[in-house]
Structure formats: structure tokens, C-alpha cells
Amino acid sequence: MKQTNKRESGILINRARKGRYCCEEDIKNVILYAVRQREFETRADELVSWGAFGLPEWESVEGIIDTFRFPQRCYQRKGAFGRYLDHEVYDFSPFEEETIEHYGVDIDTIGRAMAKNVYKDGYQVLYAVHRKSDQESSHVHLIINTVNFKTGNKRQENKKATAARKVIFHDIVSREIRRANSKGRLLKRAFCNQSNS
């Protein structure tokens, strides 16, 4: 695994502490918070984009919430259910923010790639990209179903797994920046060659 400079890399926070998100109602509350559709929403302007893997993006948010519950009905409980979801937030570093802005990287593409990375392991995931207008800082929320839709097993999350995913997410950001930079150079070369003809 590639080591990254701490100043270059964003911060990945798993907000699912002990005893948090252990009520089924938390699914609705956290999803509505992420997509900024709560009843008395005051921060709707912070939402840049949202999407999902393993959930019907084309549906209403209520349809997504209902679909999120399907794998959990298959889970064989051995006592308390525990967490219904994991809520991770990737805060872009100032370096990443500046570089994303410089190369005109589509920030939704980054959020989507992060969500796809989680989904490939068998977990439904909703992502939401936010930008706080007062600080101009961006971050990606990932709402992850704790029950694997392929195996029916619960997701086991720990600090080591979160740290490894932080490196993967930074690599995703770096890849999208390189792709935008490369695309920009190709377009510039193509237009410069046309004007010289």
C-alpha cells in the first residue's frame, strides 16, 4: 500500500461509535441528514450531489430508506442487532481541495468512486458530497449498510480498516486529479494543434 504525505491526504472519520446508530430509525435520520432533506432543513445549500450503489437512486429518498432495510431482514441475530449503519466522512485536505479546484475535477465523480469502492465488498452505500459555504471545504458522507447483501454477515469495522480505507480514498482523489490533468493536457494539445493548422 502506498504511503501518503499527511498534509496531502484528507481525513476519514467513522462516526459510528459504541452505541451509536443502534436504532432502526437512525437509518432514516442519517440518510435524510446526508441528502439534506430533513423536515426543517436549514443547510440544503451545502449539498453538492448525492448518489448510491445497491440502492435505487431513481427512487424517492423514502424508497432508498426502505431498500436499505432489506439486507438487514436477512441477518440472523444472535442477540442485539448492533449498528444498523456506518457513517463515514472523508474531509478533503487543503492540498486536495486546491488541486481539485485547479484542475476542475468533478467532485461527484470522486464521491461516486469512493462509494463504489465500498459497494464492491457487498455493502449498500449512499454517498453525499457537501460543501460548507462559509469555509468552502468539501467532504463526502458515506452511509454504509452494516449487513452485507451477498453474505448476510455484519460489517466488522475497526481503526485499522478505517486507516486503510483512508489511504484508498486518497488514492481515488489522486487518480481523479491525474485523470483531469491528463484530459486537460490532451484538450489543450488538440486545440493548440488545430489553431496552428
PDB file of C-alpha atoms in Angstrom:
ATOM      1  CA  MET A   1       0.000   0.000   0.000  1.00  0.00           C
ATOM      2  CA  LYS A   2       1.317   3.425  -0.969  1.00  0.00           C
ATOM      3  CA  GLN A   3       2.211   5.806   1.873  1.00  0.00           C
ATOM      4  CA  THR A   4       0.867   9.337   1.534  1.00  0.00           C
ATOM      5  CA  ASN A   5       2.093  12.593   2.956  1.00  0.00           C
ATOM      6  CA  LYS A   6      -0.177  13.550   5.868  1.00  0.00           C
ATOM      7  CA  ARG A   7      -0.520  17.106   4.564  1.00  0.00           C
ATOM      8  CA  GLU A   8      -1.712  15.814   1.188  1.00  0.00           C
ATOM      9  CA  SER A   9      -4.257  13.316   2.458  1.00  0.00           C
ATOM     10  CA  GLY A  10      -7.735  14.096   3.713  1.00  0.00           C
ATOM     11  CA  ILE A  11      -9.166  12.788   6.963  1.00  0.00           C
ATOM     12  CA  LEU A  12     -11.536   9.802   7.162  1.00  0.00           C
ATOM     13  CA  ILE A  13     -13.747   9.753  10.235  1.00  0.00           C
ATOM     14  CA  ASN A  14     -16.019   6.871  11.162  1.00  0.00           C
ATOM     15  CA  ARG A  15     -18.831   8.426  13.187  1.00  0.00           C
ATOM     16  CA  ALA A  16     -20.196   5.051  14.367  1.00  0.00           C
ATOM     17  CA  ARG A  17     -19.034   4.962  17.961  1.00  0.00           C
ATOM     18  CA  LYS A  18     -20.146   2.404  20.535  1.00  0.00           C
ATOM     19  CA  GLY A  19     -23.891   2.558  20.992  1.00  0.00           C
ATOM     20  CA  ARG A  20     -24.418   4.862  18.013  1.00  0.00           C
ATOM     21  CA  TYR A  21     -26.782   4.068  15.127  1.00  0.00           C
ATOM     22  CA  CYS A  22     -28.283   1.117  17.022  1.00  0.00           C
ATOM     23  CA  CYS A  23     -31.928   2.127  16.417  1.00  0.00           C
ATOM     24  CA  GLU A  24     -33.623   1.285  13.137  1.00  0.00           C
ATOM     25  CA  GLU A  25     -34.933   4.882  12.977  1.00  0.00           C
ATOM     26  CA  ASP A  26     -31.290   6.030  12.630  1.00  0.00           C
ATOM     27  CA  ILE A  27     -31.348   4.797   9.024  1.00  0.00           C
ATOM     28  CA  LYS A  28     -33.963   7.388   8.078  1.00  0.00           C
ATOM     29  CA  ASN A  29     -32.440  10.156  10.192  1.00  0.00           C
ATOM     30  CA  VAL A  30     -28.896   9.796   8.854  1.00  0.00           C
ATOM     31  CA  ILE A  31     -29.926   9.398   5.205  1.00  0.00           C
ATOM     32  CA  LEU A  32     -32.195  12.457   5.380  1.00  0.00           C
ATOM     33  CA  TYR A  33     -29.352  14.374   7.025  1.00  0.00           C
ATOM     34  CA  ALA A  34     -26.857  13.344   4.316  1.00  0.00           C
ATOM     35  CA  VAL A  35     -29.113  14.271   1.389  1.00  0.00           C
ATOM     36  CA  ARG A  36     -30.286  17.409   3.216  1.00  0.00           C
ATOM     37  CA  GLN A  37     -33.991  16.530   3.097  1.00  0.00           C
ATOM     38  CA  ARG A  38     -34.912  16.721   6.784  1.00  0.00           C
ATOM     39  CA  GLU A  39     -38.297  18.229   7.646  1.00  0.00           C
ATOM     40  CA  PHE A  40     -36.954  21.645   8.683  1.00  0.00           C
ATOM     41  CA  GLU A  41     -33.749  21.609   6.628  1.00  0.00           C
ATOM     42  CA  THR A  42     -31.622  24.724   7.017  1.00  0.00           C
ATOM     43  CA  ARG A  43     -28.473  23.550   5.224  1.00  0.00           C
ATOM     44  CA  ALA A  44     -29.799  22.366   1.843  1.00  0.00           C
ATOM     45  CA  ASP A  45     -27.415  24.743   0.052  1.00  0.00           C
ATOM     46  CA  GLU A  46     -24.441  22.672   1.289  1.00  0.00           C
ATOM     47  CA  LEU A  47     -25.459  19.640  -0.791  1.00  0.00           C
ATOM     48  CA  VAL A  48     -23.410  19.383  -3.990  1.00  0.00           C
ATOM     49  CA  SER A  49     -24.584  15.942  -5.111  1.00  0.00           C
ATOM     50  CA  TRP A  50     -25.577  12.513  -3.889  1.00  0.00           C
ATOM     51  CA  GLY A  51     -25.952   9.006  -5.263  1.00  0.00           C
ATOM     52  CA  ALA A  52     -25.942   5.370  -4.253  1.00  0.00           C
ATOM     53  CA  PHE A  53     -24.804   1.850  -5.054  1.00  0.00           C
ATOM     54  CA  GLY A  54     -27.095  -1.076  -4.317  1.00  0.00           C
ATOM     55  CA  LEU A  55     -29.935   1.377  -3.689  1.00  0.00           C
ATOM     56  CA  PRO A  56     -32.429   2.806  -6.214  1.00  0.00           C
ATOM     57  CA  GLU A  57     -31.051   6.296  -6.955  1.00  0.00           C
ATOM     58  CA  TRP A  58     -34.034   6.976  -9.202  1.00  0.00           C
ATOM     59  CA  GLU A  59     -36.460   6.453  -6.300  1.00  0.00           C
ATOM     60  CA  SER A  60     -37.502   8.928  -3.669  1.00  0.00           C
ATOM     61  CA  VAL A  61     -35.422   9.096  -0.517  1.00  0.00           C
ATOM     62  CA  GLU A  62     -38.159   7.079   1.247  1.00  0.00           C
ATOM     63  CA  GLY A  63     -37.693   4.301  -1.341  1.00  0.00           C
ATOM     64  CA  ILE A  64     -33.955   4.312  -0.693  1.00  0.00           C
ATOM     65  CA  ILE A  65     -34.532   4.090   3.069  1.00  0.00           C
ATOM     66  CA  ASP A  66     -36.885   1.107   2.612  1.00  0.00           C
ATOM     67  CA  THR A  67     -34.394  -0.650   0.292  1.00  0.00           C
ATOM     68  CA  PHE A  68     -31.615  -0.069   2.835  1.00  0.00           C
ATOM     69  CA  ARG A  69     -33.583  -2.235   5.303  1.00  0.00           C
ATOM     70  CA  PHE A  70     -33.882  -5.313   3.017  1.00  0.00           C
ATOM     71  CA  PRO A  71     -30.496  -6.957   3.761  1.00  0.00           C
ATOM     72  CA  GLN A  72     -30.998  -6.361   7.474  1.00  0.00           C
ATOM     73  CA  ARG A  73     -34.090  -8.560   7.459  1.00  0.00           C
ATOM     74  CA  CYS A  74     -31.896 -11.461   6.272  1.00  0.00           C
ATOM     75  CA  TYR A  75     -29.399 -11.101   9.113  1.00  0.00           C
ATOM     76  CA  GLN A  76     -29.565 -13.914  11.660  1.00  0.00           C
ATOM     77  CA  ARG A  77     -29.457 -12.147  15.015  1.00  0.00           C
ATOM     78  CA  LYS A  78     -27.571 -13.609  17.940  1.00  0.00           C
ATOM     79  CA  GLY A  79     -28.738 -11.073  20.497  1.00  0.00           C
ATOM     80  CA  ALA A  80     -28.843  -7.332  19.945  1.00  0.00           C
ATOM     81  CA  PHE A  81     -28.650  -6.181  16.316  1.00  0.00           C
ATOM     82  CA  GLY A  82     -25.963  -3.589  16.976  1.00  0.00           C
ATOM     83  CA  ARG A  83     -25.361  -0.814  14.450  1.00  0.00           C
ATOM     84  CA  TYR A  84     -27.718  -0.509  11.503  1.00  0.00           C
ATOM     85  CA  LEU A  85     -25.302   1.655   9.559  1.00  0.00           C
ATOM     86  CA  ASP A  86     -21.780   3.016   9.469  1.00  0.00           C
ATOM     87  CA  HIS A  87     -21.398   6.709   8.759  1.00  0.00           C
ATOM     88  CA  GLU A  88     -18.018   7.732   7.379  1.00  0.00           C
ATOM     89  CA  VAL A  89     -16.934  11.229   6.382  1.00  0.00           C
ATOM     90  CA  TYR A  90     -13.937  11.961   4.164  1.00  0.00           C
ATOM     91  CA  ASP A  91     -12.788  15.575   4.650  1.00  0.00           C
ATOM     92  CA  PHE A  92     -10.609  16.762   1.782  1.00  0.00           C
ATOM     93  CA  SER A  93      -7.260  18.226   2.814  1.00  0.00           C
ATOM     94  CA  PRO A  94      -6.479  21.834   1.804  1.00  0.00           C
ATOM     95  CA  PHE A  95      -3.990  20.398  -0.729  1.00  0.00           C
ATOM     96  CA  GLU A  96      -6.668  18.137  -2.245  1.00  0.00           C
ATOM     97  CA  GLU A  97      -9.222  20.997  -2.276  1.00  0.00           C
ATOM     98  CA  GLU A  98      -6.804  23.323  -4.045  1.00  0.00           C
ATOM     99  CA  THR A  99      -5.757  20.719  -6.605  1.00  0.00           C
ATOM    100  CA  ILE A 100      -9.350  19.636  -7.294  1.00  0.00           C
ATOM    101  CA  GLU A 101     -10.267  23.273  -7.901  1.00  0.00           C
ATOM    102  CA  HIS A 102      -7.171  23.915 -10.052  1.00  0.00           C
ATOM    103  CA  TYR A 103      -7.829  21.002 -12.426  1.00  0.00           C
ATOM    104  CA  GLY A 104     -11.625  21.315 -12.376  1.00  0.00           C
ATOM    105  CA  VAL A 105     -12.186  17.813 -11.058  1.00  0.00           C
ATOM    106  CA  ASP A 106     -15.843  16.794 -10.784  1.00  0.00           C
ATOM    107  CA  ILE A 107     -16.205  16.217  -7.052  1.00  0.00           C
ATOM    108  CA  ASP A 108     -19.262  13.987  -7.585  1.00  0.00           C
ATOM    109  CA  THR A 109     -17.037  11.605  -9.565  1.00  0.00           C
ATOM    110  CA  ILE A 110     -14.785  11.315  -6.515  1.00  0.00           C
ATOM    111  CA  GLY A 111     -17.686  10.647  -4.145  1.00  0.00           C
ATOM    112  CA  ARG A 112     -19.108   8.072  -6.545  1.00  0.00           C
ATOM    113  CA  ALA A 113     -15.748   6.278  -6.839  1.00  0.00           C
ATOM    114  CA  MET A 114     -15.428   6.143  -3.033  1.00  0.00           C
ATOM    115  CA  ALA A 115     -18.935   4.681  -2.715  1.00  0.00           C
ATOM    116  CA  LYS A 116     -18.242   2.143  -5.474  1.00  0.00           C
ATOM    117  CA  ASN A 117     -15.149   1.019  -3.580  1.00  0.00           C
ATOM    118  CA  VAL A 118     -17.288   0.221  -0.514  1.00  0.00           C
ATOM    119  CA  TYR A 119     -20.059  -1.370  -2.610  1.00  0.00           C
ATOM    120  CA  LYS A 120     -17.708  -3.869  -4.290  1.00  0.00           C
ATOM    121  CA  ASP A 121     -17.327  -5.574  -0.894  1.00  0.00           C
ATOM    122  CA  GLY A 122     -21.090  -6.246  -0.763  1.00  0.00           C
ATOM    123  CA  TYR A 123     -22.453  -3.281   1.178  1.00  0.00           C
ATOM    124  CA  GLN A 124     -25.171  -0.898   0.074  1.00  0.00           C
ATOM    125  CA  VAL A 125     -23.884   2.653   0.288  1.00  0.00           C
ATOM    126  CA  LEU A 126     -25.304   6.119  -0.157  1.00  0.00           C
ATOM    127  CA  TYR A 127     -22.889   9.000  -0.657  1.00  0.00           C
ATOM    128  CA  ALA A 128     -23.455  12.722  -0.370  1.00  0.00           C
ATOM    129  CA  VAL A 129     -20.974  15.462  -1.251  1.00  0.00           C
ATOM    130  CA  HIS A 130     -21.231  18.621   0.855  1.00  0.00           C
ATOM    131  CA  ARG A 131     -19.502  21.968   0.611  1.00  0.00           C
ATOM    132  CA  LYS A 132     -19.775  24.314   3.551  1.00  0.00           C
ATOM    133  CA  SER A 133     -20.327  27.733   2.058  1.00  0.00           C
ATOM    134  CA  ASP A 134     -18.670  29.648   4.897  1.00  0.00           C
ATOM    135  CA  GLN A 135     -15.419  27.659   4.710  1.00  0.00           C
ATOM    136  CA  GLU A 136     -15.528  26.368   1.133  1.00  0.00           C
ATOM    137  CA  SER A 137     -14.405  22.988   2.466  1.00  0.00           C
ATOM    138  CA  SER A 138     -15.775  19.845   0.868  1.00  0.00           C
ATOM    139  CA  HIS A 139     -16.386  16.426   2.308  1.00  0.00           C
ATOM    140  CA  VAL A 140     -18.066  13.169   1.317  1.00  0.00           C
ATOM    141  CA  HIS A 141     -20.519  11.341   3.588  1.00  0.00           C
ATOM    142  CA  LEU A 142     -20.779   7.575   3.129  1.00  0.00           C
ATOM    143  CA  ILE A 143     -23.797   5.875   4.723  1.00  0.00           C
ATOM    144  CA  ILE A 144     -22.990   2.159   4.683  1.00  0.00           C
ATOM    145  CA  ASN A 145     -25.381  -0.688   5.438  1.00  0.00           C
ATOM    146  CA  THR A 146     -23.821  -2.887   8.125  1.00  0.00           C
ATOM    147  CA  VAL A 147     -25.303  -6.078   6.633  1.00  0.00           C
ATOM    148  CA  ASN A 148     -23.579  -7.500   3.569  1.00  0.00           C
ATOM    149  CA  PHE A 149     -26.155  -8.149   0.833  1.00  0.00           C
ATOM    150  CA  LYS A 150     -24.065 -11.020  -0.597  1.00  0.00           C
ATOM    151  CA  THR A 151     -23.295 -12.949   2.597  1.00  0.00           C
ATOM    152  CA  GLY A 152     -25.832 -11.686   5.150  1.00  0.00           C
ATOM    153  CA  ASN A 153     -22.966 -11.097   7.611  1.00  0.00           C
ATOM    154  CA  LYS A 154     -22.432  -7.929   9.637  1.00  0.00           C
ATOM    155  CA  ARG A 155     -19.674  -5.493   8.730  1.00  0.00           C
ATOM    156  CA  GLN A 156     -16.756  -5.576  11.159  1.00  0.00           C
ATOM    157  CA  GLU A 157     -15.217  -2.118  11.316  1.00  0.00           C
ATOM    158  CA  ASN A 158     -12.117  -1.143  13.288  1.00  0.00           C
ATOM    159  CA  LYS A 159      -9.451   1.574  13.317  1.00  0.00           C
ATOM    160  CA  LYS A 160      -7.091  -0.436  11.109  1.00  0.00           C
ATOM    161  CA  ALA A 161      -9.762  -0.898   8.408  1.00  0.00           C
ATOM    162  CA  THR A 162     -10.667   2.800   8.545  1.00  0.00           C
ATOM    163  CA  ALA A 163      -6.996   3.804   8.232  1.00  0.00           C
ATOM    164  CA  ALA A 164      -6.549   1.500   5.217  1.00  0.00           C
ATOM    165  CA  ARG A 165      -9.668   2.916   3.554  1.00  0.00           C
ATOM    166  CA  LYS A 166      -8.386   6.475   4.132  1.00  0.00           C
ATOM    167  CA  VAL A 167      -5.325   5.621   2.002  1.00  0.00           C
ATOM    168  CA  ILE A 168      -7.576   4.068  -0.669  1.00  0.00           C
ATOM    169  CA  PHE A 169      -9.801   7.164  -0.716  1.00  0.00           C
ATOM    170  CA  HIS A 170      -6.797   9.471  -1.030  1.00  0.00           C
ATOM    171  CA  ASP A 171      -5.596   7.325  -3.938  1.00  0.00           C
ATOM    172  CA  ILE A 172      -9.046   7.720  -5.555  1.00  0.00           C
ATOM    173  CA  VAL A 173      -8.783  11.507  -5.180  1.00  0.00           C
ATOM    174  CA  SER A 174      -5.246  11.463  -6.633  1.00  0.00           C
ATOM    175  CA  ARG A 175      -6.351   9.276  -9.560  1.00  0.00           C
ATOM    176  CA  GLU A 176      -9.230  11.615 -10.448  1.00  0.00           C
ATOM    177  CA  ILE A 177      -6.897  14.630 -10.245  1.00  0.00           C
ATOM    178  CA  ARG A 178      -4.382  12.925 -12.553  1.00  0.00           C
ATOM    179  CA  ARG A 179      -7.189  11.981 -14.944  1.00  0.00           C
ATOM    180  CA  ALA A 180      -8.485  15.581 -15.076  1.00  0.00           C
ATOM    181  CA  ASN A 181      -4.948  16.925 -15.541  1.00  0.00           C
ATOM    182  CA  SER A 182      -4.243  14.450 -18.335  1.00  0.00           C
ATOM    183  CA  LYS A 183      -7.562  15.214 -20.038  1.00  0.00           C
ATOM    184  CA  GLY A 184      -6.822  18.946 -19.803  1.00  0.00           C
ATOM    185  CA  ARG A 185      -3.406  18.494 -21.407  1.00  0.00           C
ATOM    186  CA  LEU A 186      -4.898  16.413 -24.243  1.00  0.00           C
ATOM    187  CA  LEU A 187      -7.588  19.032 -24.919  1.00  0.00           C
ATOM    188  CA  LYS A 188      -5.050  21.834 -24.818  1.00  0.00           C
ATOM    189  CA  ARG A 189      -2.783  19.974 -27.231  1.00  0.00           C
ATOM    190  CA  ALA A 190      -5.716  19.209 -29.563  1.00  0.00           C
ATOM    191  CA  PHE A 191      -6.895  22.836 -29.663  1.00  0.00           C
ATOM    192  CA  CYS A 192      -3.382  24.222 -29.979  1.00  0.00           C
ATOM    193  CA  ASN A 193      -2.693  21.894 -32.923  1.00  0.00           C
ATOM    194  CA  GLN A 194      -5.952  22.956 -34.644  1.00  0.00           C
ATOM    195  CA  SER A 195      -5.181  26.644 -34.293  1.00  0.00           C
ATOM    196  CA  ASN A 196      -1.639  26.113 -35.674  1.00  0.00           C
ATOM    197  CA  SER A 197      -3.005  24.361 -38.796  1.00  0.00           C
TER     198      SER A 197
END
